[in-house]
Short mmCIF file of C-alpha atoms in Angstrom, two decimals:
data_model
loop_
_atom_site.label_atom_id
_atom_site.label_comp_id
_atom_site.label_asym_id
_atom_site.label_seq_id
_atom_site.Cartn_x
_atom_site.Cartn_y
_atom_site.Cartn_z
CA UNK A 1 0.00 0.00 0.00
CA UNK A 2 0.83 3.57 -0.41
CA UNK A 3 4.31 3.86 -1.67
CA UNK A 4 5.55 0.57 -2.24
CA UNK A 5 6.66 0.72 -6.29
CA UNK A 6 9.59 -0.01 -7.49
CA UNK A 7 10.31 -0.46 -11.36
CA UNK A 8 11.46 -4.00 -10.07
CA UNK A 9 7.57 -4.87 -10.12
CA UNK A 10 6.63 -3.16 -13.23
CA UNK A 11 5.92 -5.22 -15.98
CA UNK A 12 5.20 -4.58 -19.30
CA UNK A 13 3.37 -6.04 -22.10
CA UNK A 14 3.48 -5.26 -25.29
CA UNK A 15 0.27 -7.24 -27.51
CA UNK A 16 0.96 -10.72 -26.26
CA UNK A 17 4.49 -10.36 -25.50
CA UNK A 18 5.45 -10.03 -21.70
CA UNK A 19 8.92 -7.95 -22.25
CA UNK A 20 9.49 -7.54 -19.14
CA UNK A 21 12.54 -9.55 -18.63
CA UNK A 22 13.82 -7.58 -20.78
CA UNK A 23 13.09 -4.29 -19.82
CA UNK A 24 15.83 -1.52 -19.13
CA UNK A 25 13.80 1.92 -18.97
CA UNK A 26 10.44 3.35 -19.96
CA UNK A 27 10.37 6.81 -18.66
CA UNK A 28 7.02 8.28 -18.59
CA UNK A 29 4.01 7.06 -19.29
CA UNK A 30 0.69 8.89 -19.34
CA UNK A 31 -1.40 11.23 -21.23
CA UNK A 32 -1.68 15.22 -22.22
CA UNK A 33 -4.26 17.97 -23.23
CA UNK A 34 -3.81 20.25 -25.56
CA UNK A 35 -3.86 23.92 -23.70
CA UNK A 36 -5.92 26.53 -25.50
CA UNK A 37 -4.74 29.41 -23.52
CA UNK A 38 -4.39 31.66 -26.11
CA UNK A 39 -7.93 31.11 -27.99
CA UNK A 40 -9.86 30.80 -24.99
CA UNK A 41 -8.42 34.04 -23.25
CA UNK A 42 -10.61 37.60 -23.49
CA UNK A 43 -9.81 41.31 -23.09
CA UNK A 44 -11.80 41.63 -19.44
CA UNK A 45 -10.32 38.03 -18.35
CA UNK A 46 -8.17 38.63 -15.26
CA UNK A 47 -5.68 35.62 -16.19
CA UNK A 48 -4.71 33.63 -18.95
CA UNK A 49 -6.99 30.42 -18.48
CA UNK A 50 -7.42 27.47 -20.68
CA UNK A 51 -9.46 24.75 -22.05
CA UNK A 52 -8.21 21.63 -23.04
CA UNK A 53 -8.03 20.39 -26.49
CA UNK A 54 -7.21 17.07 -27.87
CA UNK A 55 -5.63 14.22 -25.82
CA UNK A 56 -2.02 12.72 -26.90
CA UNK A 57 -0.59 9.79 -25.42
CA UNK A 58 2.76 10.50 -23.06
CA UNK A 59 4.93 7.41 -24.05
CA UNK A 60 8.87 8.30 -23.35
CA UNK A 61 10.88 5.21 -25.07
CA UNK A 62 11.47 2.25 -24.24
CA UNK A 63 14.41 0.73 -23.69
CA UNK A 64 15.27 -3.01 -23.72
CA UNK A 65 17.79 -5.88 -24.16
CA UNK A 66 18.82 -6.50 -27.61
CA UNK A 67 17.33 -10.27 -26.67
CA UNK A 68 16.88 -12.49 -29.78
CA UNK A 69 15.42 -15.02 -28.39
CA UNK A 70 12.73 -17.11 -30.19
CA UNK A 71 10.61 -19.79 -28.67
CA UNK A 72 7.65 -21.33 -30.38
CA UNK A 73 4.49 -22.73 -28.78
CA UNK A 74 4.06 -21.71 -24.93
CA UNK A 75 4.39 -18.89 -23.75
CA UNK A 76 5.73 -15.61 -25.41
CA UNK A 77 8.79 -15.18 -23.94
CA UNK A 78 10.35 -14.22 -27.50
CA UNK A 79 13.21 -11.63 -26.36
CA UNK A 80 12.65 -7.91 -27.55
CA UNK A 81 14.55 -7.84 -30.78
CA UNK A 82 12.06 -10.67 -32.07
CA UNK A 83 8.92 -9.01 -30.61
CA UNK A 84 9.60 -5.50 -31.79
CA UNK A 85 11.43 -5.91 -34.71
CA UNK A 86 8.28 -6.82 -36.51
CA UNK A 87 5.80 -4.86 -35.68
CA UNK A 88 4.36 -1.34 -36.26
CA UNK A 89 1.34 -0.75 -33.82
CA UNK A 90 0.73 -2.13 -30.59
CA UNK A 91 -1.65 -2.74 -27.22
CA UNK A 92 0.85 -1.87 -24.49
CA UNK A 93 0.22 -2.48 -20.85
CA UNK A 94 1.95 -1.35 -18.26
CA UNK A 95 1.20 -3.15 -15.00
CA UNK A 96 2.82 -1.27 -11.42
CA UNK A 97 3.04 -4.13 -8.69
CA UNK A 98 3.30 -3.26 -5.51
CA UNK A 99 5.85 -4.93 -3.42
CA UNK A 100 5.15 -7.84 -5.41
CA UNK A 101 3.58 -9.09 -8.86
CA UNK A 102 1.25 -7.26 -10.05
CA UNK A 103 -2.57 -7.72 -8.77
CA UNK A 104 -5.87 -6.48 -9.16
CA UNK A 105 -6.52 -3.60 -8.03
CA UNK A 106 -3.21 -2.06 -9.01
CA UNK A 107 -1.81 0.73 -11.50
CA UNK A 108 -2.72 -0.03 -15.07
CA UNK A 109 -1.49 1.79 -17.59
CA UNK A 110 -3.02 0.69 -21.07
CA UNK A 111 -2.93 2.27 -24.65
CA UNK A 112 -2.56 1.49 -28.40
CA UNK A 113 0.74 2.78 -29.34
CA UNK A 114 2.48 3.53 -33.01
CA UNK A 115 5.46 1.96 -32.78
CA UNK A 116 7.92 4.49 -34.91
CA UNK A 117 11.86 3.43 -34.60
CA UNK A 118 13.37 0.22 -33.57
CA UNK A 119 17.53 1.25 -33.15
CA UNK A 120 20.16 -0.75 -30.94
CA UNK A 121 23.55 0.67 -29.55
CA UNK A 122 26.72 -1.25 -30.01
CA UNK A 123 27.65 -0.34 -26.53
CA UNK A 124 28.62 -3.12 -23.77
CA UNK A 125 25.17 -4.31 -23.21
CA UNK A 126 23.89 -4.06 -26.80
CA UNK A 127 19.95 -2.79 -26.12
CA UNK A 128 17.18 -1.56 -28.17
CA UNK A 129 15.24 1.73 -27.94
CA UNK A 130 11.43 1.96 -29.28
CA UNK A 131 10.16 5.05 -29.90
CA UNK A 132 6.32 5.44 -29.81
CA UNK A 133 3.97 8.09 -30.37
CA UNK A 134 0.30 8.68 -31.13
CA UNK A 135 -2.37 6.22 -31.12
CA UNK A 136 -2.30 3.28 -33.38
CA UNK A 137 -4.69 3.39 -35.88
CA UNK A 138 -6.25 0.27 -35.84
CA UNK A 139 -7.30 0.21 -32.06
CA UNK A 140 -9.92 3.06 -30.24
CA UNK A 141 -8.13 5.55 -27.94
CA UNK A 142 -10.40 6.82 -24.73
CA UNK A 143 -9.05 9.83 -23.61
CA UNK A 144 -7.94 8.03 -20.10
CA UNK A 145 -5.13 5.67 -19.91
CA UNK A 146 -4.40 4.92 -16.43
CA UNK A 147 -6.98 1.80 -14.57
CA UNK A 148 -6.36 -1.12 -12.49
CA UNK A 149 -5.17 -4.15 -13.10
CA UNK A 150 -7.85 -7.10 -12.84
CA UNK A 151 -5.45 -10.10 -13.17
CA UNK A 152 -1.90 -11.14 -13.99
CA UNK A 153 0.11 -14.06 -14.27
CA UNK A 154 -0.52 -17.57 -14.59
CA UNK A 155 -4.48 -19.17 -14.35
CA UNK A 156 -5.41 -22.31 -13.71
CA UNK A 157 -9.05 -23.34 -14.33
CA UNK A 158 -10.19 -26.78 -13.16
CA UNK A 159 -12.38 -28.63 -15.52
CA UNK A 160 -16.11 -27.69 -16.22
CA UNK A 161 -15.31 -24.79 -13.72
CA UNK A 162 -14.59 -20.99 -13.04
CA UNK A 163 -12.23 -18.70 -12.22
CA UNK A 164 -13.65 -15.38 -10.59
CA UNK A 165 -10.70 -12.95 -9.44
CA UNK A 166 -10.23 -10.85 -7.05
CA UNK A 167 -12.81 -7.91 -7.00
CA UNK A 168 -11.42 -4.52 -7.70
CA UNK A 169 -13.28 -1.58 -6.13
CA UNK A 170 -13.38 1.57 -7.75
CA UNK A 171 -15.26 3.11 -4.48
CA UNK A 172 -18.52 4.22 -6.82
CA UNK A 173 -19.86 3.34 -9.70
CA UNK A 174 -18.49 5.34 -12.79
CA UNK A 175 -21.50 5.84 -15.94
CA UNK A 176 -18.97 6.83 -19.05
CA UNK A 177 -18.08 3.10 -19.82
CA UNK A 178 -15.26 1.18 -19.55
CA UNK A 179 -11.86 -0.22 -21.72
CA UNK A 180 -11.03 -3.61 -20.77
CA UNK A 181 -7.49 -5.00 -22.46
CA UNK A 182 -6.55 -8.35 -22.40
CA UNK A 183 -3.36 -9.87 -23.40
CA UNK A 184 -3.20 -13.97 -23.64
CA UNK A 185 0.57 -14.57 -23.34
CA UNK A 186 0.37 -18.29 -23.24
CA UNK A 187 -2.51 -20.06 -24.37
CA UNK A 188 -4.57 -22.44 -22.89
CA UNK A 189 -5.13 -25.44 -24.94
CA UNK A 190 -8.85 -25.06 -25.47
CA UNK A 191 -11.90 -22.75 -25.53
CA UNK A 192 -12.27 -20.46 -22.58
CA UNK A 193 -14.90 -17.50 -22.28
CA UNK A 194 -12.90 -15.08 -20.79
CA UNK A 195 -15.27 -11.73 -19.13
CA UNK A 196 -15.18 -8.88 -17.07
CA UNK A 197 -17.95 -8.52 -14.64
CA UNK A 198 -19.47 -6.30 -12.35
CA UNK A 199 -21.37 -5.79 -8.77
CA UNK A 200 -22.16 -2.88 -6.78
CA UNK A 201 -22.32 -4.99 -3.76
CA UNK A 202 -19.21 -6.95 -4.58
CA UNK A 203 -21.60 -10.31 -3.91
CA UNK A 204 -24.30 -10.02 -7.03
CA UNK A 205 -22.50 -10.11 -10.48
CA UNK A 206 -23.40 -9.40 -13.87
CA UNK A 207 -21.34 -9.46 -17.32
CA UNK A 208 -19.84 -6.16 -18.13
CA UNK A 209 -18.03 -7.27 -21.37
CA UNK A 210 -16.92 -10.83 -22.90
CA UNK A 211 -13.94 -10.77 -24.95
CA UNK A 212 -14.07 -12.43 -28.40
CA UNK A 213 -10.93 -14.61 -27.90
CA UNK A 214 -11.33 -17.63 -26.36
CA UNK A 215 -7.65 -17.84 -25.13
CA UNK A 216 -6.73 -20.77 -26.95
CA UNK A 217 -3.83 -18.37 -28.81
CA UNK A 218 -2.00 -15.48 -28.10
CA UNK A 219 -3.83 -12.87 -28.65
CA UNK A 220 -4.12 -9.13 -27.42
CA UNK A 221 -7.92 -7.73 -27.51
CA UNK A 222 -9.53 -4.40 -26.82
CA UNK A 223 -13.02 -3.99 -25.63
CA UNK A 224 -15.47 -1.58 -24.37
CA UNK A 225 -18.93 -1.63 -22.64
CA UNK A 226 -20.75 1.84 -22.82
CA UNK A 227 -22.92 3.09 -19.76
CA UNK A 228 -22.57 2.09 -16.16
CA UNK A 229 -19.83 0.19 -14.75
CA UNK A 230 -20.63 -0.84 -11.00
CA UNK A 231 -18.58 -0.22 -7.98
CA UNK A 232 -16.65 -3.53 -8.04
CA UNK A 233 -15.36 -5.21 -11.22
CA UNK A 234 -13.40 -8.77 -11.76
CA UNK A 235 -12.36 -10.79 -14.56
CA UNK A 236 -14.21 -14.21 -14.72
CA UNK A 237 -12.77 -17.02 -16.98
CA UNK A 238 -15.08 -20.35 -17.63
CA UNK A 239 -13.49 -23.47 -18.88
CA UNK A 240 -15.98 -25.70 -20.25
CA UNK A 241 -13.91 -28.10 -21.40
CA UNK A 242 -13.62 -32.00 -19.58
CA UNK A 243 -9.92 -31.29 -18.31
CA UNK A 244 -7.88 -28.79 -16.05
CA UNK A 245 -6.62 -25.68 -18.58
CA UNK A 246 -3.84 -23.35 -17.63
CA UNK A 247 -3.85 -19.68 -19.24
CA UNK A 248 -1.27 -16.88 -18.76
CA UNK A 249 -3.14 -13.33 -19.45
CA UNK A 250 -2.68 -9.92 -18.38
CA UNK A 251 -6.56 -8.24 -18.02
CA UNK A 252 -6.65 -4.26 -17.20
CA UNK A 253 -9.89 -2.33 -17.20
CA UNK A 254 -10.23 1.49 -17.70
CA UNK A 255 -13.13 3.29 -16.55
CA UNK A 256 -13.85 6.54 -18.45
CA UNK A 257 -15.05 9.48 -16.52
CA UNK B 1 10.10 36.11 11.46
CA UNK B 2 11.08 32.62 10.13
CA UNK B 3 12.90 31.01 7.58
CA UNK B 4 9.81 28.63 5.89
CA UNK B 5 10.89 24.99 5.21
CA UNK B 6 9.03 22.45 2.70
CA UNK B 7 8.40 20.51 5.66
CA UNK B 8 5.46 22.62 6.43
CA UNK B 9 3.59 23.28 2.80
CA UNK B 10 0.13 21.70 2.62
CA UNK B 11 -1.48 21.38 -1.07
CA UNK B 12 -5.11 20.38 -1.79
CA UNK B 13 -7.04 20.24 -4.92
CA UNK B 14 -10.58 19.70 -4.87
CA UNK B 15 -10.68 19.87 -1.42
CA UNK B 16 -8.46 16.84 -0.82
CA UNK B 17 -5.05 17.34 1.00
CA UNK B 18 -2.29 15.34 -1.46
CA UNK B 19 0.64 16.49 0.29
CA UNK B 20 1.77 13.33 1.72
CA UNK B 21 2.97 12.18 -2.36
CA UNK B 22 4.50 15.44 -3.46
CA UNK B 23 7.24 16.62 -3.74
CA UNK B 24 7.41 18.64 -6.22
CA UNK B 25 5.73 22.13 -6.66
CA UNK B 26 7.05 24.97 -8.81
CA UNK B 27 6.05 27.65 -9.48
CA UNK B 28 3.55 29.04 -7.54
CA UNK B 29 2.72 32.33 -7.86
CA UNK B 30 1.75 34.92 -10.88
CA UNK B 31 3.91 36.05 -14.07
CA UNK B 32 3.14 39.02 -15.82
CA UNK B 33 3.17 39.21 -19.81
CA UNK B 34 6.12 41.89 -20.01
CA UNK B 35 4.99 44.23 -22.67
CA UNK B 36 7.68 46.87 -24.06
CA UNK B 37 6.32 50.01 -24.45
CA UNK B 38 9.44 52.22 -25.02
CA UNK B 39 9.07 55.19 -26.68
CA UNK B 40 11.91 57.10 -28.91
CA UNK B 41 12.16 59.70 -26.54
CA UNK B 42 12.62 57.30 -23.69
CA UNK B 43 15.74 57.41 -21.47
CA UNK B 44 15.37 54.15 -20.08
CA UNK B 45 13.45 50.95 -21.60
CA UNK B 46 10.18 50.74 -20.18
CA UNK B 47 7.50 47.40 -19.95
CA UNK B 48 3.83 47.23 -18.89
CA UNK B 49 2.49 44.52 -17.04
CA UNK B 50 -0.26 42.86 -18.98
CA UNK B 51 -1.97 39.77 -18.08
CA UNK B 52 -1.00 37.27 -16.02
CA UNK B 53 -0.33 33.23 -15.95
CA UNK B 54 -0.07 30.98 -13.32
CA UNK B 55 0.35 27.52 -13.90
CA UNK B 56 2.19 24.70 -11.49
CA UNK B 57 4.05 21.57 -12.01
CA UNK B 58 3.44 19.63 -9.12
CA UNK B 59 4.69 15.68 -8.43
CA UNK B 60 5.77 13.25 -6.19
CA UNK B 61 6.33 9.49 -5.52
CA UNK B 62 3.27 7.52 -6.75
CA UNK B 63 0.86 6.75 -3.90
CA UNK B 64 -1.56 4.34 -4.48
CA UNK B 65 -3.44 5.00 -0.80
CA UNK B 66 -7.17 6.30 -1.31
CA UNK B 67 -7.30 10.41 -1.48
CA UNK B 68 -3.67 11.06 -2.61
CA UNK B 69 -2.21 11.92 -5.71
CA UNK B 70 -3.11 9.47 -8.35
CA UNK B 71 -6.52 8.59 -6.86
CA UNK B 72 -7.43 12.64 -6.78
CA UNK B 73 -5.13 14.31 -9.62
CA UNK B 74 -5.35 11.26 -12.40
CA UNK B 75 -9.16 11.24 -13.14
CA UNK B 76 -9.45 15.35 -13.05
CA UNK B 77 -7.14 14.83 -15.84
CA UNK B 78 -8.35 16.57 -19.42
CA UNK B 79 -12.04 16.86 -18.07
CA UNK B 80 -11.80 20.58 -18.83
CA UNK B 81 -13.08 21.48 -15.37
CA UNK B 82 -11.91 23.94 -12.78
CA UNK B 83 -11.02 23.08 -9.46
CA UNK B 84 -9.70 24.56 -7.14
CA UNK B 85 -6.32 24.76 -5.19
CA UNK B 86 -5.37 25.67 -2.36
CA UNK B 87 -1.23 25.72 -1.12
CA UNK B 88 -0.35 26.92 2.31
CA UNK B 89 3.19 27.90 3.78
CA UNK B 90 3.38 26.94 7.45
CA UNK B 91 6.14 29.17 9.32
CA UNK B 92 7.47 25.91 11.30
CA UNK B 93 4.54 24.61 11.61
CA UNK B 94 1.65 22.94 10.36
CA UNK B 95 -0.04 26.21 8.11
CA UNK B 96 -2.35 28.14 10.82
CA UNK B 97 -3.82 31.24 10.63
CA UNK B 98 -2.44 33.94 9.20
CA UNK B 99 0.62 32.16 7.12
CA UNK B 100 1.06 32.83 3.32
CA UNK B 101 -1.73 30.69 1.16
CA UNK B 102 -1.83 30.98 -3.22
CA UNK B 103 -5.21 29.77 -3.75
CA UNK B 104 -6.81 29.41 -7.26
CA UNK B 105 -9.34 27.67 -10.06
CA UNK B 106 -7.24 25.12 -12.09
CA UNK B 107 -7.74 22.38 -14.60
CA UNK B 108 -5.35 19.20 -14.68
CA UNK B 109 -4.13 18.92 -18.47
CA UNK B 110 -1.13 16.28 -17.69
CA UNK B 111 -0.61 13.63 -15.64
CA UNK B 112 2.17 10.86 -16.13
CA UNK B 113 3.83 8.35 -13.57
CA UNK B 114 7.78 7.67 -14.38
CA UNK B 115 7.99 3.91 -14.54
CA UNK B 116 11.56 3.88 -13.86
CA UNK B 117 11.55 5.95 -10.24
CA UNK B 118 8.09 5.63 -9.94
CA UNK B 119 7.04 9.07 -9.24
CA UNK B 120 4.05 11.09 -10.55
CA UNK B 121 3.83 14.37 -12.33
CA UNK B 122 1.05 16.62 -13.19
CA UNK B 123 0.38 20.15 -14.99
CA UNK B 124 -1.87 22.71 -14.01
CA UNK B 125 -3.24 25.69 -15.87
CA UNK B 126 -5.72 28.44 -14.49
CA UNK B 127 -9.42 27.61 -15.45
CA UNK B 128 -11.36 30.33 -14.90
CA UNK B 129 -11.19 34.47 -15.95
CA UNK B 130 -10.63 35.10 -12.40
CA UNK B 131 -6.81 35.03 -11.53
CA UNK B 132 -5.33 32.43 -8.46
CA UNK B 133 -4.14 34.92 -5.43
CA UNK B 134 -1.92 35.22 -2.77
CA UNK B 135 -3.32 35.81 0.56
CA UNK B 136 -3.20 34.22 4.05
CA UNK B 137 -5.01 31.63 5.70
CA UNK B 138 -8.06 32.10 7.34
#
């Protein structure tokens, strides 16, 4: 609680790739308005005051081992130069643990990202630095990018069974919607129906949103519900299958205000 | 008369006090537009004092406890409405009556954490016509 973050417990994803063994720096992270100060500011006004314009996404650099590590099947522990040599335009999540592995309830940062350079230094540790900037344009940018997470790390789901996490409570009930992100970085071996759901008494629970993939690939998804999002929210994952399935995901949820 | 330390600053925005994760909060105070208005015949160069600006930089080490910075400052962020803040000097103490205060309408229009020392930082820019003041607490 409180002030227990450390860089040591970030991790960060990046689609279905979980870079963070891999991870030097990342700098800031966040998001700006445009100040109209200038065009919003009268003769009889007594200060120069503003109103804010368009949003931009706050995304430093990243830097990373020059890792070329490839492994097939599994999970996506392909090292950095394979992941983000390839690409152009990702889901990026940024998950802040504190004192430990990320949980729910903890710092999410999550936003679609245009990758634009990919360089590498030929200094004694040979690393990469990603430059992003913008939006990508093949995902939906809310103008809010920091939420909580709902659930990291490995999942194991007992046949014909289901996995509820642990609730996340936002204090009140928000009525702008919601962005829910979830990246699968090692598949399960069969159909799940992975959701986010909701309660405002943290005991009654409804569906919020279902994502489309059913986690049997790596995937990344985006996904929004519109209207009211209760006080408490959780990721639920059903297997239906006849046998035990393992899935390794990172799930954040954004509420717009 | 004292020296004042950091020690005893309090800063709240929207009515909630978020000065146990900052520290970081510069400038406060107003800045005149310096307008030149010399003249030919003028022996020295001479400036009006137009309008003023006022905006902070505040941060601190990210704080994930309820009512502090990222639970109060990140969701004001963008949402183009005025609230406002209130910064008070204590002179060696906790700020009582009488000790400097800048008060003021703002609107958040950044907010980013730094992932690599984990602390906060946030913009603010007056939001209404009426300009932020220095005065004294009540």
């Amino acid at each position: 609680m409180g002030k227990d973050l450390h860089s040591r417990w970030a991790r960060v994803i990046f689609d279905e790739y979980n870079l963070s063994g891999d991870s030097l720096s990342l700098g800031n992270i966040g998001m700006e308005f445009e100040e109209d100060g200038e065009g919003a500011t009268t003769f009889s006004d007594g200060v120069v005051n503003y109103v804010c314009g368009r949003p931009s996404l706050i995304a430093d650099g990243y830097n990373a081992l020059f890792n070329p590590d490839s492994v097939s099947g599994g999970d996506s522990r392909d090292g950095a130069f394979t992941a983000l040599k390839a690409r152009a335009e990702w889901l990026v999540s940024v998950l802040l643990g504190e004192a430990g592995e990320p949980a729910a309830g903890d710092i999410a940062y999550s936003a679609p990202l245009e990758q634009l350079s990919f360089q590498t230094a030929g200094d004694l540790t040979i690393a990469a630095t990603v430059t992003f900037a913008g939006a990508g344009q093949g995902y939906t940018l809310i103008p809010r990018v920091f939420g909580k997470v709902l659930d990291y790390g490995d999942l194991t789901i007992g046949a014909s069974s289901t996995y509820s996490g642990t609730s996340v409570d936002n204090g009140a009930s928000t009525s702008a919607g919601a962005t829910a992100y979830l990246h699968v970085i090692a598949a399960a071996s069969a159909g799940l129906t992975i959701k986010v759901e909701h309660s405002s008494d943290d005991s009654t629970w409804a569906d919020l949103l279902t994502f489309t993939t059913d986690g049997s690939a790596k995937a990344v998804e985006q996904k929004q519900a519109a209207g009211t999002v209760d006080r408490y929210t959780r990721i639920s994952v059903a297997n239906g299958t006849g046998s035990q399935e393992t899935i390794t995901l990172a799930c954040t949820l954004i509420r717009e205000q | 008369m004292s020296k004042l330390r950091n020690l005893d600053i309090t800063f709240s925005i929207n009515s909630q006090d978020i000065t146990a994760s900052m520290n970081t909060l510069n400038p406060v105070g107003l800045e005149y537009e310096e307008i030149d208005v010399t003249a030919f015949s003028d022996a020295v160069q001479k400036v009006l004092a137009g309008r003023p600006n006022a905006p902070i930089d505040i941060g601190g080490p990210v704080n994930t406890d309820t009512n502090q910075a990222h639970d109060t400052v990140e969701p004001l962020n963008g949402d183009n409405t005025a609230y406002t803040v209130t910064i008070q000097f204590g002179d060696g103490a906790a700020p009582t009556t009488g000790d400097p205060e800048f008060e003021g309408s703002y609107k958040v229009t950044m907010y980013q954490i730094n992932v690599d020392d984990m602390t906060w930082s946030a913009r603010l820019v007056p939001g209404t016509t009426t300009a932020p003041a220095w005065g004294t607490v009540s």
